[in-house]
Tab-separated table of C-alpha atoms in Angstrom:
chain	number	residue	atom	x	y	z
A	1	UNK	CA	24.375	-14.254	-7.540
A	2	UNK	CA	24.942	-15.365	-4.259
A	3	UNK	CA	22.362	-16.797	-1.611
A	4	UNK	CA	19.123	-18.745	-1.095
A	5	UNK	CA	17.000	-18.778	-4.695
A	6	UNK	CA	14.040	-16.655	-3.476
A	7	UNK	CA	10.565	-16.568	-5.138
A	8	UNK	CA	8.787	-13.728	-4.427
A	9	UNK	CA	4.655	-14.669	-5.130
A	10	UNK	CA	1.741	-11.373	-5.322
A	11	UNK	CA	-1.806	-12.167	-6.203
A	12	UNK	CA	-1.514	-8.990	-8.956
A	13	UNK	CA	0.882	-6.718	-11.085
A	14	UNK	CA	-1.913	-3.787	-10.157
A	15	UNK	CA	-0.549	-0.857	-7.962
A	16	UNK	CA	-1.346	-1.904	-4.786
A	17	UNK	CA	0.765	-1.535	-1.339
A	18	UNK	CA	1.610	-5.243	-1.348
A	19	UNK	CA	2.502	-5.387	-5.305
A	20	UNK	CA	4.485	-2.215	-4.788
A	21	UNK	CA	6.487	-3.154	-1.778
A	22	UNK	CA	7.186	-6.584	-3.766
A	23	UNK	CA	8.799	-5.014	-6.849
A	24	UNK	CA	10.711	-2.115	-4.875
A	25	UNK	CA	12.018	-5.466	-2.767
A	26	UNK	CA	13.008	-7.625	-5.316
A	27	UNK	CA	14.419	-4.461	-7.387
A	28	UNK	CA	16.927	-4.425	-3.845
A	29	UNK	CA	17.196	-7.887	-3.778
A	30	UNK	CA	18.432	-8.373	-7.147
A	31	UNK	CA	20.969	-5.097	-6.959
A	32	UNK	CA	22.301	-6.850	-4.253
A	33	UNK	CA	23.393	-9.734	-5.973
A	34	UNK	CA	20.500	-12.031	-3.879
A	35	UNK	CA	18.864	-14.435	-6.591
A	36	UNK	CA	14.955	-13.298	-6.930
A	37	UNK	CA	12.191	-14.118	-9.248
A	38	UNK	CA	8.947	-12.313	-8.811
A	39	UNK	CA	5.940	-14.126	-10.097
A	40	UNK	CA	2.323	-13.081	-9.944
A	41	UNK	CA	-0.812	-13.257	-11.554
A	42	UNK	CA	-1.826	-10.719	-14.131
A	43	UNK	CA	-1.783	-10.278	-18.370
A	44	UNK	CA	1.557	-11.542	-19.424
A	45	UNK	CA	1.677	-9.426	-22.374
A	46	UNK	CA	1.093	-5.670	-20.685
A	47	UNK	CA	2.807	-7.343	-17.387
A	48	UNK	CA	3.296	-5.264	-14.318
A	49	UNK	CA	1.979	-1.028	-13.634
A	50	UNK	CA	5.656	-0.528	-14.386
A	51	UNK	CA	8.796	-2.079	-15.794
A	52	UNK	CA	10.174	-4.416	-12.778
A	53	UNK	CA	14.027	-4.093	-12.611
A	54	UNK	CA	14.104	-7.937	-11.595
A	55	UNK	CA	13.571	-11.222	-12.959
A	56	UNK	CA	9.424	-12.100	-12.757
A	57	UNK	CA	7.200	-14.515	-14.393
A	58	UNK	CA	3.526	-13.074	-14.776
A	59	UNK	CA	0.934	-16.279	-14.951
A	60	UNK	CA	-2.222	-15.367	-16.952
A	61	UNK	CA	-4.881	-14.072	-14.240
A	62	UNK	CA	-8.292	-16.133	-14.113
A	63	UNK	CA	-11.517	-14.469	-15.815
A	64	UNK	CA	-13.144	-12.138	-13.370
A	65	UNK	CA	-15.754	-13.835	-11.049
A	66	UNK	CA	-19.039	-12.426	-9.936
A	67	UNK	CA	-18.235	-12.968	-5.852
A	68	UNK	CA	-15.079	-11.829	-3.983
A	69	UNK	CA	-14.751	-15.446	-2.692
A	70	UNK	CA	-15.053	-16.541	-6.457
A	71	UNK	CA	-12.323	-14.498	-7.224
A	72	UNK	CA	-9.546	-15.141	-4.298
A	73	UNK	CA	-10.428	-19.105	-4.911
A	74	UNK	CA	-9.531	-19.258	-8.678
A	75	UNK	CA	-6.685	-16.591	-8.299
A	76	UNK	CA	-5.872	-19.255	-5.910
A	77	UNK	CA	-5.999	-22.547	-8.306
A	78	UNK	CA	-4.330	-20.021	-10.940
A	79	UNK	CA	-1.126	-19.453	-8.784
A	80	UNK	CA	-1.083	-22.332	-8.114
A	81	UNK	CA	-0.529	-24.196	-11.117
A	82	UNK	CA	1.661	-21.399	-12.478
A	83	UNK	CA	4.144	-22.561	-9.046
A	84	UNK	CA	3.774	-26.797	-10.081
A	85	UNK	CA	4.986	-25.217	-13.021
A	86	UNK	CA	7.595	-22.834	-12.639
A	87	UNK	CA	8.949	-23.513	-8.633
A	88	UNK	CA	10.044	-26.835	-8.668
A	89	UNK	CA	13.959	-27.166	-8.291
A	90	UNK	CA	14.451	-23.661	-9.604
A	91	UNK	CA	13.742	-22.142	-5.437
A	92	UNK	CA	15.068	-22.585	-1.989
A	93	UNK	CA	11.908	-20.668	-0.212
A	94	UNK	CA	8.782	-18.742	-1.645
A	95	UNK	CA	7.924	-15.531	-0.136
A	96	UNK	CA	4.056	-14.815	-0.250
A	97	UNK	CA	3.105	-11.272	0.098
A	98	UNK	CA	-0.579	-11.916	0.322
A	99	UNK	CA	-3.300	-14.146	1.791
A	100	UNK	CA	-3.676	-15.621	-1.911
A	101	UNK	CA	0.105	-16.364	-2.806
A	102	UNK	CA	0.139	-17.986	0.571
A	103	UNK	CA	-2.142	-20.224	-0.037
A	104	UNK	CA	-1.122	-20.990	-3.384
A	105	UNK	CA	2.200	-21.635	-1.777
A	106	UNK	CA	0.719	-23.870	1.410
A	107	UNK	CA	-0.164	-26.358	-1.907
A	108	UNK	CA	3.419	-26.273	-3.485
A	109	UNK	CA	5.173	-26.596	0.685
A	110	UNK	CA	2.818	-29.603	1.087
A	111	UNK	CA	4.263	-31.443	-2.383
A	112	UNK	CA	7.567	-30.579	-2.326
A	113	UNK	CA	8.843	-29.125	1.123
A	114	UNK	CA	9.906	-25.863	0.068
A	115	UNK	CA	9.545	-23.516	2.880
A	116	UNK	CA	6.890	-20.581	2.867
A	117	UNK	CA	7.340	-17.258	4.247
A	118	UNK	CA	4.678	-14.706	4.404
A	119	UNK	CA	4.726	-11.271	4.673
A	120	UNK	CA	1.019	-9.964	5.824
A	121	UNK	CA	0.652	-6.261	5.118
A	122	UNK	CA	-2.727	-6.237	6.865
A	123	UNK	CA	-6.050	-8.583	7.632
A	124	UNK	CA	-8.659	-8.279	5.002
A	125	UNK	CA	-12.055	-7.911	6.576
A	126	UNK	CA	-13.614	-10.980	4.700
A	127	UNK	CA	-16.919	-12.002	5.682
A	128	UNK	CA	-17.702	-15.538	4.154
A	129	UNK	CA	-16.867	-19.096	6.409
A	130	UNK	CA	-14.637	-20.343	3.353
A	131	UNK	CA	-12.570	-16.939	2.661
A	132	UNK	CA	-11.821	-16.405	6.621
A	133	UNK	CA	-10.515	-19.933	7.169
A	134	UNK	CA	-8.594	-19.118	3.856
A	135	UNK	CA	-7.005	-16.051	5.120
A	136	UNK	CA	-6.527	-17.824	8.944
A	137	UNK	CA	-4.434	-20.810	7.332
A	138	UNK	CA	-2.654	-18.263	5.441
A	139	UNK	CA	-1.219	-16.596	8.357
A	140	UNK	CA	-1.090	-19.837	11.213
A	141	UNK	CA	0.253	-21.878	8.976
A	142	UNK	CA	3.815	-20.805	7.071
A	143	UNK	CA	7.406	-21.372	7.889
A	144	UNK	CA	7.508	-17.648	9.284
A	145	UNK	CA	5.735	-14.726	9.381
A	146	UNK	CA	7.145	-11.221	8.998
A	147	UNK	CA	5.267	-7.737	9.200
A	148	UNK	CA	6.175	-4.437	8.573
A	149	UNK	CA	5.077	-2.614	11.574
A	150	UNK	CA	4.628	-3.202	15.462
A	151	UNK	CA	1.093	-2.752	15.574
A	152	UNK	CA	0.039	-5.857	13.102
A	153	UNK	CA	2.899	-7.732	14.908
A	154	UNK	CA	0.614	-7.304	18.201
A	155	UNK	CA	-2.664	-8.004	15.706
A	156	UNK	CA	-0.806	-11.531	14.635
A	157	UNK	CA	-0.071	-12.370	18.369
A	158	UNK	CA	-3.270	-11.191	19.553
A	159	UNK	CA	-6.063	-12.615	17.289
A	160	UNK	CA	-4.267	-15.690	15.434
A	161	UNK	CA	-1.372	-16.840	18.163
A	162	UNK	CA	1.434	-15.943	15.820
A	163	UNK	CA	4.945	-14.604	16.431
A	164	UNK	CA	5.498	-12.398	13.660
A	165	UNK	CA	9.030	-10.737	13.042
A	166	UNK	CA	8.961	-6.880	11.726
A	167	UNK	CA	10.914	-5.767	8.921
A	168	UNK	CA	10.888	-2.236	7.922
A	169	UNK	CA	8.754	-0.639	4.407
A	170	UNK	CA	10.714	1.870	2.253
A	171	UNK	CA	10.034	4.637	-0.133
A	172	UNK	CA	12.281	5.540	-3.199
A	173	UNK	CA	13.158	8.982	-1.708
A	174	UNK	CA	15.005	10.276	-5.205
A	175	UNK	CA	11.710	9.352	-7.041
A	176	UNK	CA	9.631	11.501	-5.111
A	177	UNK	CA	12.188	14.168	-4.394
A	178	UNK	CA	11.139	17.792	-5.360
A	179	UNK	CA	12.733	18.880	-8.051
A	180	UNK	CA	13.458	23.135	-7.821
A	181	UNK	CA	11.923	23.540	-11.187
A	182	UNK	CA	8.467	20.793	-10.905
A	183	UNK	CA	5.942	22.521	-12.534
A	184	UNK	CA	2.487	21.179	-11.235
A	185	UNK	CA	0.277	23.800	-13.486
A	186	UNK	CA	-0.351	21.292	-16.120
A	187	UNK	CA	-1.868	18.767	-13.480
A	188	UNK	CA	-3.828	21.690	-11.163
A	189	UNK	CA	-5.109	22.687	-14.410
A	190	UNK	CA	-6.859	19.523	-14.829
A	191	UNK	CA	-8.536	19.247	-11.988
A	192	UNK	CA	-9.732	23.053	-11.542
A	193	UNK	CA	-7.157	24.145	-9.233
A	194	UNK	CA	-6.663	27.434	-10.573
A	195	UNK	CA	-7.217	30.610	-9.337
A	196	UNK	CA	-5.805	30.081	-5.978
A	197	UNK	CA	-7.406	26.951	-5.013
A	198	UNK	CA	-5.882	24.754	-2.566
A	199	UNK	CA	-5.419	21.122	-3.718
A	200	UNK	CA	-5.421	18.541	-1.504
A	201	UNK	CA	-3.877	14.942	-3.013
A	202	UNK	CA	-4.866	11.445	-1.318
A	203	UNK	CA	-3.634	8.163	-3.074
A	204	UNK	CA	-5.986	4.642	-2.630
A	205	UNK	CA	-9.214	5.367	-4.170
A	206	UNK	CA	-12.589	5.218	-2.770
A	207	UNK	CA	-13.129	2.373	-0.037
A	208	UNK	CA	-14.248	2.096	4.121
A	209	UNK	CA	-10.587	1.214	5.281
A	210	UNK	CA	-9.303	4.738	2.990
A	211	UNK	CA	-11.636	6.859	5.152
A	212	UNK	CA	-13.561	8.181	2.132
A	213	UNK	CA	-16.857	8.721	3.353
A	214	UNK	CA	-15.357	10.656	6.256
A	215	UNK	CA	-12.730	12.956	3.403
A	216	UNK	CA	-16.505	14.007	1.584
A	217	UNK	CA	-17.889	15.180	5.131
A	218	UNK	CA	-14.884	16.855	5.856
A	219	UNK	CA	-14.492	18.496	2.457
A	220	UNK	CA	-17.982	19.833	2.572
A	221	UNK	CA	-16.911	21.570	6.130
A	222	UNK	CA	-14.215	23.295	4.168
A	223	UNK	CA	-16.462	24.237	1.888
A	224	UNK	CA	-18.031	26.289	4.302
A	225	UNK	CA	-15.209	27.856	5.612
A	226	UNK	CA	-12.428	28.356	3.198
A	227	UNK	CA	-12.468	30.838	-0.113
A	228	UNK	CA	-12.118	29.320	-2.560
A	229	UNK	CA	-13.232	26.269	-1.798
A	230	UNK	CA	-10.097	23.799	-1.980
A	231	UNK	CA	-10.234	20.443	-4.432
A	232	UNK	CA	-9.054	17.030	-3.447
A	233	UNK	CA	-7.853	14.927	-5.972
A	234	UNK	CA	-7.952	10.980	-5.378
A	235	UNK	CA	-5.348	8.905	-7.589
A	236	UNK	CA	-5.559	5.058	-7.527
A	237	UNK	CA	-8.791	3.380	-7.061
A	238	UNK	CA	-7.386	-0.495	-8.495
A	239	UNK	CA	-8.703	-3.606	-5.869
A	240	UNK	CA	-9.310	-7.057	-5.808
A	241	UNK	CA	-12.482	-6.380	-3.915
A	242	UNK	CA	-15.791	-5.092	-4.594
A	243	UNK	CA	-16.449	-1.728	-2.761
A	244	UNK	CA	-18.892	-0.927	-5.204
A	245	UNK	CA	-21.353	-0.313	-3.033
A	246	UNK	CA	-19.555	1.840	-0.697
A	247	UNK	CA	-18.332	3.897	-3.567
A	248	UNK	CA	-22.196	4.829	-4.443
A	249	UNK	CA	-23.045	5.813	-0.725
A	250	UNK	CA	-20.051	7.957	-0.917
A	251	UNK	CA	-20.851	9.916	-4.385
A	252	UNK	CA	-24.090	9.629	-2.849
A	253	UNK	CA	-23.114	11.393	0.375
A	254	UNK	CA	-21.182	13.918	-1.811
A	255	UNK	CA	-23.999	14.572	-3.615
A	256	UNK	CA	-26.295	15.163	-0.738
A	257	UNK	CA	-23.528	17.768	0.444
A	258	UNK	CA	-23.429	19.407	-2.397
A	259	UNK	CA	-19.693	18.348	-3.233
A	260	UNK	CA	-20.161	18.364	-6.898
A	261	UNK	CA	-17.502	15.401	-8.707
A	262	UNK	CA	-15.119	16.712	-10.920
A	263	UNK	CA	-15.022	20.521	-9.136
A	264	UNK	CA	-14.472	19.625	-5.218
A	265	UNK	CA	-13.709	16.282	-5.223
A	266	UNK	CA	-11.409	14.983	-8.340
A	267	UNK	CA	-11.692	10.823	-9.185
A	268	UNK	CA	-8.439	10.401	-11.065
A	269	UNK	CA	-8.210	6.318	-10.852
A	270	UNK	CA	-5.154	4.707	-11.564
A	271	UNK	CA	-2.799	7.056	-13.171
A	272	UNK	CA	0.553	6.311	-15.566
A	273	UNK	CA	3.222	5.260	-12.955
A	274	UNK	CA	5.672	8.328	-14.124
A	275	UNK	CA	3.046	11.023	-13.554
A	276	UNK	CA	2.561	9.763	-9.719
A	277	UNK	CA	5.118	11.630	-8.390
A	278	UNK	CA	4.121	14.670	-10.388
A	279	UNK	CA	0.860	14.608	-8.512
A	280	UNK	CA	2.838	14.909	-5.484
A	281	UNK	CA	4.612	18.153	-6.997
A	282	UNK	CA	1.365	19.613	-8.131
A	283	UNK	CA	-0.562	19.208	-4.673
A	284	UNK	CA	-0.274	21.729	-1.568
A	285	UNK	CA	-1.042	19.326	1.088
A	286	UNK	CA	-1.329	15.454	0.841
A	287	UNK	CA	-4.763	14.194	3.318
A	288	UNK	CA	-4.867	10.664	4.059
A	289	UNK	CA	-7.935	9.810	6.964
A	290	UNK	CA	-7.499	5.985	7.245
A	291	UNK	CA	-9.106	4.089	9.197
A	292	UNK	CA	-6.807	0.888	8.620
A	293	UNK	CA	-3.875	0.700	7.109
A	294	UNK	CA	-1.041	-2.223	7.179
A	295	UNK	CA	1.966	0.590	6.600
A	296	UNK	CA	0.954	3.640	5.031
A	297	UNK	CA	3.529	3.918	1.689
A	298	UNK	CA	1.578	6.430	-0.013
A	299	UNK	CA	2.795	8.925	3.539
A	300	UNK	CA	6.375	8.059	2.761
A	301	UNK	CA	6.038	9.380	-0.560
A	302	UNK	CA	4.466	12.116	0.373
A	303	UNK	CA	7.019	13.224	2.827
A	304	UNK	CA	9.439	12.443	0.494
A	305	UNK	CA	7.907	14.936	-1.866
A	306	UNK	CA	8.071	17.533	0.672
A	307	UNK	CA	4.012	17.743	1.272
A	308	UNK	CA	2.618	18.671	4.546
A	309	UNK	CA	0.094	15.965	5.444
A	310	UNK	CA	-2.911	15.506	7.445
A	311	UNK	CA	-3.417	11.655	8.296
A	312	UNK	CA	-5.554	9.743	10.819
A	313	UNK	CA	-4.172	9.229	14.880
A	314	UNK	CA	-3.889	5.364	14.131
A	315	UNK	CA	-1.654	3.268	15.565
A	316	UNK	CA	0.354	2.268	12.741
A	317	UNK	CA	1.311	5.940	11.187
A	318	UNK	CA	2.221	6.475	15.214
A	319	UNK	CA	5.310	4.055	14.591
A	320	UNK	CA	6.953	7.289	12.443
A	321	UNK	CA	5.115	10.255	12.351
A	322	UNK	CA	5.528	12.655	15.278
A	323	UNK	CA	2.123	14.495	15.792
A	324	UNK	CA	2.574	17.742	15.352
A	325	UNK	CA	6.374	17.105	13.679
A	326	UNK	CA	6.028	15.091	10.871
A	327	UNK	CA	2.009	15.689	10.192
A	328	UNK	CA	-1.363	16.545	11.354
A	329	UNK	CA	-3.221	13.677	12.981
A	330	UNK	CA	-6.879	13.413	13.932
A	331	UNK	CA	-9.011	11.078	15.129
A	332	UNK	CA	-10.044	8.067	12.840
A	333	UNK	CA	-13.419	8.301	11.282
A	334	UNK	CA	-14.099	12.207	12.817
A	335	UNK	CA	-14.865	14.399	9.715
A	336	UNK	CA	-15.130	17.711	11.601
A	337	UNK	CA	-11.249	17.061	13.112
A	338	UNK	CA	-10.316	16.358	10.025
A	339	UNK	CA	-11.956	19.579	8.310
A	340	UNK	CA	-10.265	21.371	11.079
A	341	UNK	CA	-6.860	20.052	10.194
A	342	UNK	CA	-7.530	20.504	6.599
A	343	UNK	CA	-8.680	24.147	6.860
A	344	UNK	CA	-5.251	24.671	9.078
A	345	UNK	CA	-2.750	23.983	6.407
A	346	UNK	CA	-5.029	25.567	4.063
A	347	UNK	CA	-4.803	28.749	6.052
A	348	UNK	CA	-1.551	29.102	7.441
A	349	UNK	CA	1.279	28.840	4.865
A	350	UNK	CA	4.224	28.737	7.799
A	351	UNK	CA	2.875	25.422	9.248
A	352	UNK	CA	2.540	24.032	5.550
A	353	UNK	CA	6.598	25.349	5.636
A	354	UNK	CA	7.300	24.062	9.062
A	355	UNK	CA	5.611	20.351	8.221
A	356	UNK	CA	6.903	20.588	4.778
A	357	UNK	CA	10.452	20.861	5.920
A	358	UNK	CA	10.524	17.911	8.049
A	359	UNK	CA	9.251	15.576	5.459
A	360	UNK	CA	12.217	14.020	3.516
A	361	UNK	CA	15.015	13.502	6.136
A	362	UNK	CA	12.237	11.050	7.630
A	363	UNK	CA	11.198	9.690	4.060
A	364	UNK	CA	14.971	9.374	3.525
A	365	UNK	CA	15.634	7.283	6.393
A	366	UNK	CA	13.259	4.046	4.951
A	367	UNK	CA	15.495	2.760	2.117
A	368	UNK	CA	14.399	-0.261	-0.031
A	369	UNK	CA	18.392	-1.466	0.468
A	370	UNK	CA	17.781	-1.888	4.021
A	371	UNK	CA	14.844	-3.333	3.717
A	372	UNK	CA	16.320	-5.954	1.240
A	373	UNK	CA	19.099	-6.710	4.092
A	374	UNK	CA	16.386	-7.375	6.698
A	375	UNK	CA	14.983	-9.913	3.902
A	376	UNK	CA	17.834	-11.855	3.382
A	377	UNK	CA	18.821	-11.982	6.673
A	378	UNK	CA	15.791	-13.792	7.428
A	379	UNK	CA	15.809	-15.853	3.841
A	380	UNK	CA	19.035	-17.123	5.418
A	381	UNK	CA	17.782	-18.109	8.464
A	382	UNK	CA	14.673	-19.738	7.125
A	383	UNK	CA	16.894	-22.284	4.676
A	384	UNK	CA	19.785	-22.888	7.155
A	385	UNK	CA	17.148	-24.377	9.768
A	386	UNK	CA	15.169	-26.378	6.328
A	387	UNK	CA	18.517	-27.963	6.135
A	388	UNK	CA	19.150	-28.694	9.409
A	389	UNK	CA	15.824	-30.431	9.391
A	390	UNK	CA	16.660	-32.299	6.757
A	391	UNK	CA	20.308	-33.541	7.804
């Protein structure tokens, strides 16, 4: 092992873009030969979604709190005493990937000197005094920043003053990858679509920054207008926040549209990490109508799959997706554009083909390895100037 002795630090072992992108970059990190221990904050006996290829620690997770600000505090105090614990002497820098393992981390910097990087995936829309100056000091205040797209780069510079350095996401294209004899009839079975209904597949679960409210309206258009009526089946669901209430004005939305749960719109939750790509393989078209997202994974492994897609005209899927080339993009938080979309692929199999097509050369081209070389470029950088400080 050769290199600066990296802790990598997530607030969860749940699947969640963050926790993902942490495992697939330590996985790298450590096939590279860099020295990497994940730790995070979860039940050390199941430990993560999925068996991490790289050394981790998981600290027990604090009991569940009734308010969100409960919750990030004591997931706070809890990560923190795991790193007293565990960081001292054993790392030359932590890497945060979260508002919660930065903080955790400011605690352990301010005690021992060990330099904090954080990687912010995207601002949480918190609306208490005490969890917004949490999340501000977690971004002003490490060693460096980095970001994995432009558009939260220009975010950081804009509405905190930071100068945030952009390395690139990946996608495990060989995971996702096709295979000429995936059977998806099991799966489409399970959530009625048989007898030549289309089935749409969307990964995050039901909350505002997914776009769900805005999927129900749009699948009640299609309703109207394509035979049979197609089924959209939502996988994932896991956060650390509450969107309880958003999730009942949804159903209730549904229900008011006459988009009946279980038949036209599919909850599936979190699902066992080897049948996720299967779900990809069983779905005609993958619909994703964010209205904020910090990278958009769940699109690379779609493309990688080979799905056409339908996704929201946001900045941030703009960085790699070609409208018209690499999906279908409509406006942000318009149903009836989105039904439109929807109702295209639905109808015309030789756009599904062209869209289809185009998919996993551009999946193929964000690899995890090259993301890991980005990383320890940076990890250099980062304790070569600690030292210089120092001398």
């Amino acid at each position: 092992m050769t290199g600066p002795r990296v802790a990598i630090i997530t607030y969860s072992t749940k699947p969640r873009g963050g926790v993902v992108h942490a495992m697939h970059l330590a996985e790298a990190l450590h096939r590279r030969g860099t020295p990497v221990h994940v730790i995070a904050l979860g039940d050390p006996a199941r430990g993560f979604f999925r068996p991490l290829r790289a050394p981790h620690t998981v600290l027990p997770a604090p009991a569940s709190a009734p308010t969100l600000e409960e919750r990030v505090l004591d997931a706070v105090e809890a990560l923190a005493a795991g790193l007293e614990r565990l960081a001292p002497g054993r790392f030359d820098l932590l890497h945060a990937q979260d508002c919660i393992a930065a903080t955790a981390g400011l605690r352990l910097r301010e005690r021992t000197g060990i330099p904090l990087l954080r990687t912010v995936h995207h601002v949480d829309d918190f609306a208490t005094p005490a969890l917004v100056e949490c999340q501000r000091r977690s971004i002003v205040e490490p060693d460096g920043v980095l970001v994995v797209s432009r558009t939260w780069r220009r975010t950081l510079r804009r509405d905190f003053g930071v100068r945030a350095e952009v390395v690139t996401n990946g996608v495990d294209a060989a995971r996702f990858r096709r295979p000429p004899d995936a059977d998806g009839a099991r799966l489409r079975r399970r959530v009625g679509a048989t007898d030549g209904r289309f089935l749409f597949l969307t990964v995050g679960g039901i909350e505002p920054r997914k776009g769900s409210l805005e999927l129900v309206e749009a699948l009640a258009r299609l309703r109207r207008c394509v035979e049979p009526a197609p089924v959209v089946a939502v996988v994932g669901g896991h956060s650390f926040q509450d969107h309880g209430p958003y999730r009942e004005r949804v159903l209730a939305r549904a229900r008011e549209l006459d988009v009946a749960m279980g038949r036209d719109l599919v909850l599936l939750g979190t699902v066992p990490d080897d049948e996720v790509p299967r779900w990809y393989w069983a779905a005609d078209a993958f619909v994703f109508p964010s209205v904020k997202e910090g990278f958009g994974l769940a699109l690379l492994e779609a493309l990688a799959a080979g799905l056409p897609v339908v996704a929201t005209d946001i900045p941030v899927f703009r960085e790699f997706l070609v409208p018209g080339e690499h999906a279908l993009l409509t406006p942000p938080g318009d149903p009836e554009a989105l039904a439109e979309a929807m109702a295209s692929l639905v109808r015309d199999p030789r756009e599904r083909g062209r869209l289809a097509e185009r998919g996993p050369a551009l999946a193929a081209s964000y690899r995890w390895d090259e993301t890991a070389r980005q990383h320890e470029a940076v990890y250099a950088r980062m304790v070569a100037l600690r030292s210089r400080r120092g001398a």
